[in-house]
Amino acid sequence: MKEKQASKAQPRNSKIGNRQSAIGNPPPLVAIVMGSQSDWDTMRNASETLKDFGLAHECRVISAHRSPQLAADFSSNAEAKGFEVIIAAAGGAAHLAGVFAANTTLPVLGVPMKSDALNGLDSLLSTVQMPAGIPVGTFAIGKPGATNAALFAVAILANSRPRLREQLWQFRKAQDEKIRATKIS
Ligand code: RP5
């Protein structure tokens, strides 16, 4: 049984983008923001994971560097808009998660993107090495991080949503069963 009705998930301000919560649908609880359209191929995994749990969410391209005012406005207004968790992905000198965390007390989950120059080590360090006072929960580089950030968002939301918690246990159970059933020939 799904907790919320998921809606289509694509970055809003991309060529293929749209707002995720249409009239009549539940308001999005999770915002997935990413520094560039080029991050979407990775971050679609976060969106797909949230969809699997039936969680409404909004995906946006927002850059801390190229659109600083948009980053400030969106992060400052996120709580008032009803978001409960932010997933922020960026690559290179990856400041997006830190900038978001500076403007909201909502949990911000940072996903470092794999970069051409340093394979994502630059993204990882600039996301994870927050000075004390403004936390960013940082995940693995690339697809595993995108998926786990979404699962962590589910875990946060599940604290006050028993049905979602049950879904998360079912997800774990399915993983466990898959491993147990695996035969090496
Ligand atoms: C960051 O710069 C983005 O998050 C992306 O990972 C990286 C490269 O962006 P593009 O040059 O591909 O737009 O801001």
mmCIF file of C-alpha atoms and ligand atoms in Angstrom:
data_model
loop_
_atom_site.group_PDB
_atom_site.id
_atom_site.type_symbol
_atom_site.label_atom_id
_atom_site.label_comp_id
_atom_site.label_asym_id
_atom_site.label_seq_id
_atom_site.Cartn_x
_atom_site.Cartn_y
_atom_site.Cartn_z
ATOM 1 C CA MET A 1 0.000 0.000 0.000
ATOM 2 C CA LYS A 2 1.494 3.331 -0.954
ATOM 3 C CA GLU A 3 1.769 6.176 1.552
ATOM 4 C CA LYS A 4 1.263 8.940 -0.991
ATOM 5 C CA GLN A 5 0.510 9.137 -4.652
ATOM 6 C CA ALA A 6 3.739 9.639 -6.567
ATOM 7 C CA SER A 7 3.717 11.962 -9.510
ATOM 8 C CA LYS A 8 5.927 12.175 -12.577
ATOM 9 C CA ALA A 9 9.464 13.012 -11.663
ATOM 10 C CA GLN A 10 11.680 15.151 -13.821
ATOM 11 C CA PRO A 11 13.565 18.360 -13.097
ATOM 12 C CA ARG A 12 11.088 21.226 -13.386
ATOM 13 C CA ASN A 13 13.301 23.728 -15.098
ATOM 14 C CA SER A 14 14.733 21.327 -17.621
ATOM 15 C CA LYS A 15 13.596 20.777 -21.188
ATOM 16 C CA ILE A 16 11.514 17.836 -20.029
ATOM 17 C CA GLY A 17 10.648 19.285 -16.658
ATOM 18 C CA ASN A 18 7.403 19.947 -14.857
ATOM 19 C CA ARG A 19 6.129 20.512 -11.339
ATOM 20 C CA GLN A 20 5.682 17.237 -9.536
ATOM 21 C CA SER A 21 2.544 17.927 -7.597
ATOM 22 C CA ALA A 22 -0.387 18.692 -9.849
ATOM 23 C CA ILE A 23 -3.712 19.923 -8.483
ATOM 24 C CA GLY A 24 -5.433 17.115 -6.614
ATOM 25 C CA ASN A 25 -2.191 15.304 -5.836
ATOM 26 C CA PRO A 26 -0.616 15.396 -2.376
ATOM 27 C CA PRO A 27 1.956 18.152 -1.816
ATOM 28 C CA PRO A 28 5.545 16.989 -2.282
ATOM 29 C CA LEU A 29 7.319 16.094 0.966
ATOM 30 C CA VAL A 30 10.776 15.760 -0.559
ATOM 31 C CA ALA A 31 12.621 18.192 -2.804
ATOM 32 C CA ILE A 32 15.347 16.768 -5.008
ATOM 33 C CA VAL A 33 17.534 19.614 -6.181
ATOM 34 C CA MET A 34 20.585 19.284 -8.408
ATOM 35 C CA GLY A 35 23.161 21.711 -9.714
ATOM 36 C CA SER A 36 22.756 20.875 -13.380
ATOM 37 C CA GLN A 37 20.601 19.016 -15.850
ATOM 38 C CA SER A 38 23.673 16.796 -16.304
ATOM 39 C CA ASP A 39 23.068 15.442 -12.779
ATOM 40 C CA TRP A 40 19.638 14.091 -13.671
ATOM 41 C CA ASP A 41 20.825 10.753 -15.067
ATOM 42 C CA THR A 42 22.164 10.004 -11.591
ATOM 43 C CA MET A 43 19.444 11.690 -9.574
ATOM 44 C CA ARG A 44 16.635 9.971 -11.422
ATOM 45 C CA ASN A 45 17.559 7.022 -9.191
ATOM 46 C CA ALA A 46 16.541 9.041 -6.130
ATOM 47 C CA SER A 47 13.309 10.008 -7.816
ATOM 48 C CA GLU A 48 12.556 6.425 -8.879
ATOM 49 C CA THR A 49 13.193 5.210 -5.336
ATOM 50 C CA LEU A 50 10.782 7.751 -3.869
ATOM 51 C CA LYS A 51 8.252 6.766 -6.520
ATOM 52 C CA ASP A 52 8.585 3.136 -5.477
ATOM 53 C CA PHE A 53 7.424 4.222 -2.016
ATOM 54 C CA GLY A 54 4.647 6.341 -3.480
ATOM 55 C CA LEU A 55 6.150 9.545 -2.116
ATOM 56 C CA ALA A 56 5.291 12.802 -3.825
ATOM 57 C CA HIS A 57 8.370 14.865 -4.546
ATOM 58 C CA GLU A 58 9.613 17.747 -6.619
ATOM 59 C CA CYS A 59 12.758 17.691 -8.760
ATOM 60 C CA ARG A 60 14.491 20.959 -9.633
ATOM 61 C CA VAL A 61 17.705 22.124 -11.249
ATOM 62 C CA ILE A 62 19.087 24.827 -8.942
ATOM 63 C CA SER A 63 22.711 25.901 -8.881
ATOM 64 C CA ALA A 64 24.422 27.478 -5.887
ATOM 65 C CA HIS A 65 26.820 29.177 -8.292
ATOM 66 C CA ARG A 66 24.865 29.847 -11.460
ATOM 67 C CA SER A 67 21.547 30.725 -9.830
ATOM 68 C CA PRO A 68 22.474 31.828 -6.295
ATOM 69 C CA GLN A 69 19.295 33.819 -5.646
ATOM 70 C CA LEU A 70 17.095 30.910 -6.720
ATOM 71 C CA ALA A 71 19.062 28.624 -4.386
ATOM 72 C CA ALA A 72 18.589 31.083 -1.503
ATOM 73 C CA ASP A 73 14.876 31.601 -2.204
ATOM 74 C CA PHE A 74 14.007 27.932 -2.679
ATOM 75 C CA SER A 75 15.888 26.780 0.422
ATOM 76 C CA SER A 76 14.514 29.613 2.584
ATOM 77 C CA ASN A 77 10.928 28.838 1.584
ATOM 78 C CA ALA A 78 11.172 25.037 1.560
ATOM 79 C CA GLU A 79 9.733 24.473 5.030
ATOM 80 C CA ALA A 80 6.827 26.864 4.464
ATOM 81 C CA LYS A 81 6.034 25.010 1.243
ATOM 82 C CA GLY A 82 5.615 21.786 3.192
ATOM 83 C CA PHE A 83 8.813 19.993 2.302
ATOM 84 C CA GLU A 84 10.174 17.802 5.098
ATOM 85 C CA VAL A 85 13.426 16.606 3.541
ATOM 86 C CA ILE A 86 15.786 18.085 0.947
ATOM 87 C CA ILE A 87 18.056 15.960 -1.236
ATOM 88 C CA ALA A 88 20.732 18.150 -2.804
ATOM 89 C CA ALA A 89 23.095 16.850 -5.480
ATOM 90 C CA ALA A 90 26.042 18.655 -6.995
ATOM 91 C CA GLY A 91 29.393 17.979 -8.580
ATOM 92 C CA GLY A 92 32.846 19.577 -8.563
ATOM 93 C CA ALA A 93 33.022 22.440 -6.062
ATOM 94 C CA ALA A 94 29.730 21.145 -4.722
ATOM 95 C CA HIS A 95 28.216 23.807 -2.482
ATOM 96 C CA LEU A 96 24.537 23.250 -3.150
ATOM 97 C CA ALA A 97 23.788 21.046 -0.133
ATOM 98 C CA GLY A 98 25.697 23.377 2.194
ATOM 99 C CA VAL A 99 23.922 26.464 0.879
ATOM 100 C CA PHE A 100 20.558 24.762 1.319
ATOM 101 C CA ALA A 101 21.440 23.619 4.829
ATOM 102 C CA ALA A 102 22.439 27.180 5.724
ATOM 103 C CA ASN A 103 18.958 28.451 4.871
ATOM 104 C CA THR A 104 16.737 25.785 6.427
ATOM 105 C CA THR A 105 16.618 23.519 9.462
ATOM 106 C CA LEU A 106 15.040 20.755 7.357
ATOM 107 C CA PRO A 107 17.323 17.732 7.012
ATOM 108 C CA VAL A 108 19.529 18.174 3.942
ATOM 109 C CA LEU A 109 20.925 15.024 2.355
ATOM 110 C CA GLY A 110 23.875 15.688 0.070
ATOM 111 C CA VAL A 111 24.697 13.499 -2.915
ATOM 112 C CA PRO A 112 28.121 14.063 -4.502
ATOM 113 C CA MET A 113 28.078 13.720 -8.288
ATOM 114 C CA LYS A 114 30.798 11.869 -10.152
ATOM 115 C CA SER A 115 32.972 14.490 -11.860
ATOM 116 C CA ASP A 116 35.144 14.246 -14.967
ATOM 117 C CA ALA A 117 38.240 15.740 -13.370
ATOM 118 C CA LEU A 118 38.409 13.885 -10.046
ATOM 119 C CA ASN A 119 35.811 11.132 -10.322
ATOM 120 C CA GLY A 120 33.630 12.745 -7.656
ATOM 121 C CA LEU A 121 36.225 12.990 -4.902
ATOM 122 C CA ASP A 122 36.006 16.787 -5.234
ATOM 123 C CA SER A 123 32.199 16.610 -4.950
ATOM 124 C CA LEU A 124 32.389 14.251 -1.971
ATOM 125 C CA LEU A 125 34.826 16.373 0.015
ATOM 126 C CA SER A 126 33.071 19.661 -0.678
ATOM 127 C CA THR A 127 29.738 18.162 0.357
ATOM 128 C CA VAL A 128 30.878 16.206 3.412
ATOM 129 C CA GLN A 129 33.380 18.616 4.963
ATOM 130 C CA MET A 130 30.895 21.047 6.473
ATOM 131 C CA PRO A 131 32.274 23.119 9.335
ATOM 132 C CA ALA A 132 30.555 22.476 12.684
ATOM 133 C CA GLY A 133 27.174 24.155 13.049
ATOM 134 C CA ILE A 134 25.473 23.466 9.710
ATOM 135 C CA PRO A 135 25.109 19.737 9.050
ATOM 136 C CA VAL A 136 24.708 18.021 5.693
ATOM 137 C CA GLY A 137 24.103 14.269 5.722
ATOM 138 C CA THR A 138 26.405 13.095 2.939
ATOM 139 C CA PHE A 139 25.992 9.945 0.891
ATOM 140 C CA ALA A 140 28.111 7.914 -1.524
ATOM 141 C CA ILE A 141 29.224 9.332 -4.870
ATOM 142 C CA GLY A 142 26.789 8.844 -7.720
ATOM 143 C CA LYS A 143 23.983 6.308 -8.100
ATOM 144 C CA PRO A 144 24.371 4.479 -4.754
ATOM 145 C CA GLY A 145 24.286 7.837 -3.001
ATOM 146 C CA ALA A 146 21.217 8.946 -4.941
ATOM 147 C CA THR A 147 19.357 5.758 -4.061
ATOM 148 C CA ASN A 148 20.421 5.780 -0.421
ATOM 149 C CA ALA A 149 19.585 9.454 0.050
ATOM 150 C CA ALA A 150 16.054 8.644 -1.080
ATOM 151 C CA LEU A 151 15.886 5.642 1.250
ATOM 152 C CA PHE A 152 17.117 7.831 4.077
ATOM 153 C CA ALA A 153 14.433 10.384 3.264
ATOM 154 C CA VAL A 154 11.904 7.558 3.473
ATOM 155 C CA ALA A 155 13.323 6.556 6.865
ATOM 156 C CA ILE A 156 13.002 10.126 8.169
ATOM 157 C CA LEU A 157 9.423 10.432 6.962
ATOM 158 C CA ALA A 158 8.607 6.960 8.287
ATOM 159 C CA ASN A 159 9.246 8.148 11.859
ATOM 160 C CA SER A 160 5.790 9.681 11.924
ATOM 161 C CA ARG A 161 4.120 7.516 9.255
ATOM 162 C CA PRO A 162 3.601 3.884 10.322
ATOM 163 C CA ARG A 163 2.459 2.774 6.882
ATOM 164 C CA LEU A 164 5.646 4.079 5.332
ATOM 165 C CA ARG A 165 7.696 2.350 8.024
ATOM 166 C CA GLU A 166 6.000 -0.913 7.132
ATOM 167 C CA GLN A 167 6.820 -0.321 3.455
ATOM 168 C CA LEU A 168 10.449 0.209 4.399
ATOM 169 C CA TRP A 169 10.508 -3.087 6.302
ATOM 170 C CA GLN A 170 8.961 -4.826 3.295
ATOM 171 C CA PHE A 171 11.658 -3.340 1.079
ATOM 172 C CA ARG A 172 14.361 -4.660 3.427
ATOM 173 C CA LYS A 173 12.681 -8.059 3.534
ATOM 174 C CA ALA A 174 12.604 -8.267 -0.269
ATOM 175 C CA GLN A 175 16.330 -7.471 -0.431
ATOM 176 C CA ASP A 176 17.058 -10.104 2.172
ATOM 177 C CA GLU A 177 15.028 -12.727 0.321
ATOM 178 C CA LYS A 178 16.765 -11.904 -2.950
ATOM 179 C CA ILE A 179 20.192 -12.440 -1.389
ATOM 180 C CA ARG A 180 19.094 -15.714 0.245
ATOM 181 C CA ALA A 181 17.718 -16.978 -3.077
ATOM 182 C CA THR A 182 20.883 -16.183 -5.005
ATOM 183 C CA LYS A 183 22.648 -19.297 -6.285
ATOM 184 C CA ILE A 184 26.160 -19.164 -7.673
ATOM 185 C CA SER A 185 26.406 -21.740 -10.442
HETATM 186 C C1 RP5 B 1 27.711 21.312 -10.734
HETATM 187 O O1 RP5 B 1 28.613 21.298 -11.772
HETATM 188 C C2 RP5 B 1 26.597 20.403 -11.153
HETATM 189 O O2 RP5 B 1 26.016 19.848 -10.028
HETATM 190 C C3 RP5 B 1 27.268 19.382 -12.039
HETATM 191 O O3 RP5 B 1 27.497 18.160 -11.340
HETATM 192 C C4 RP5 B 1 28.583 20.035 -12.396
HETATM 193 C C5 RP5 B 1 28.776 20.189 -13.889
HETATM 194 O O4 RP5 B 1 27.680 20.908 -14.401
HETATM 195 P P1 RP5 B 1 27.502 21.121 -15.966
HETATM 196 O O5 RP5 B 1 28.724 21.859 -16.433
HETATM 197 O O6 RP5 B 1 27.397 19.735 -16.566
HETATM 198 O O7 RP5 B 1 26.232 21.903 -16.135
HETATM 199 O O8 RP5 B 1 27.245 22.593 -10.483
#
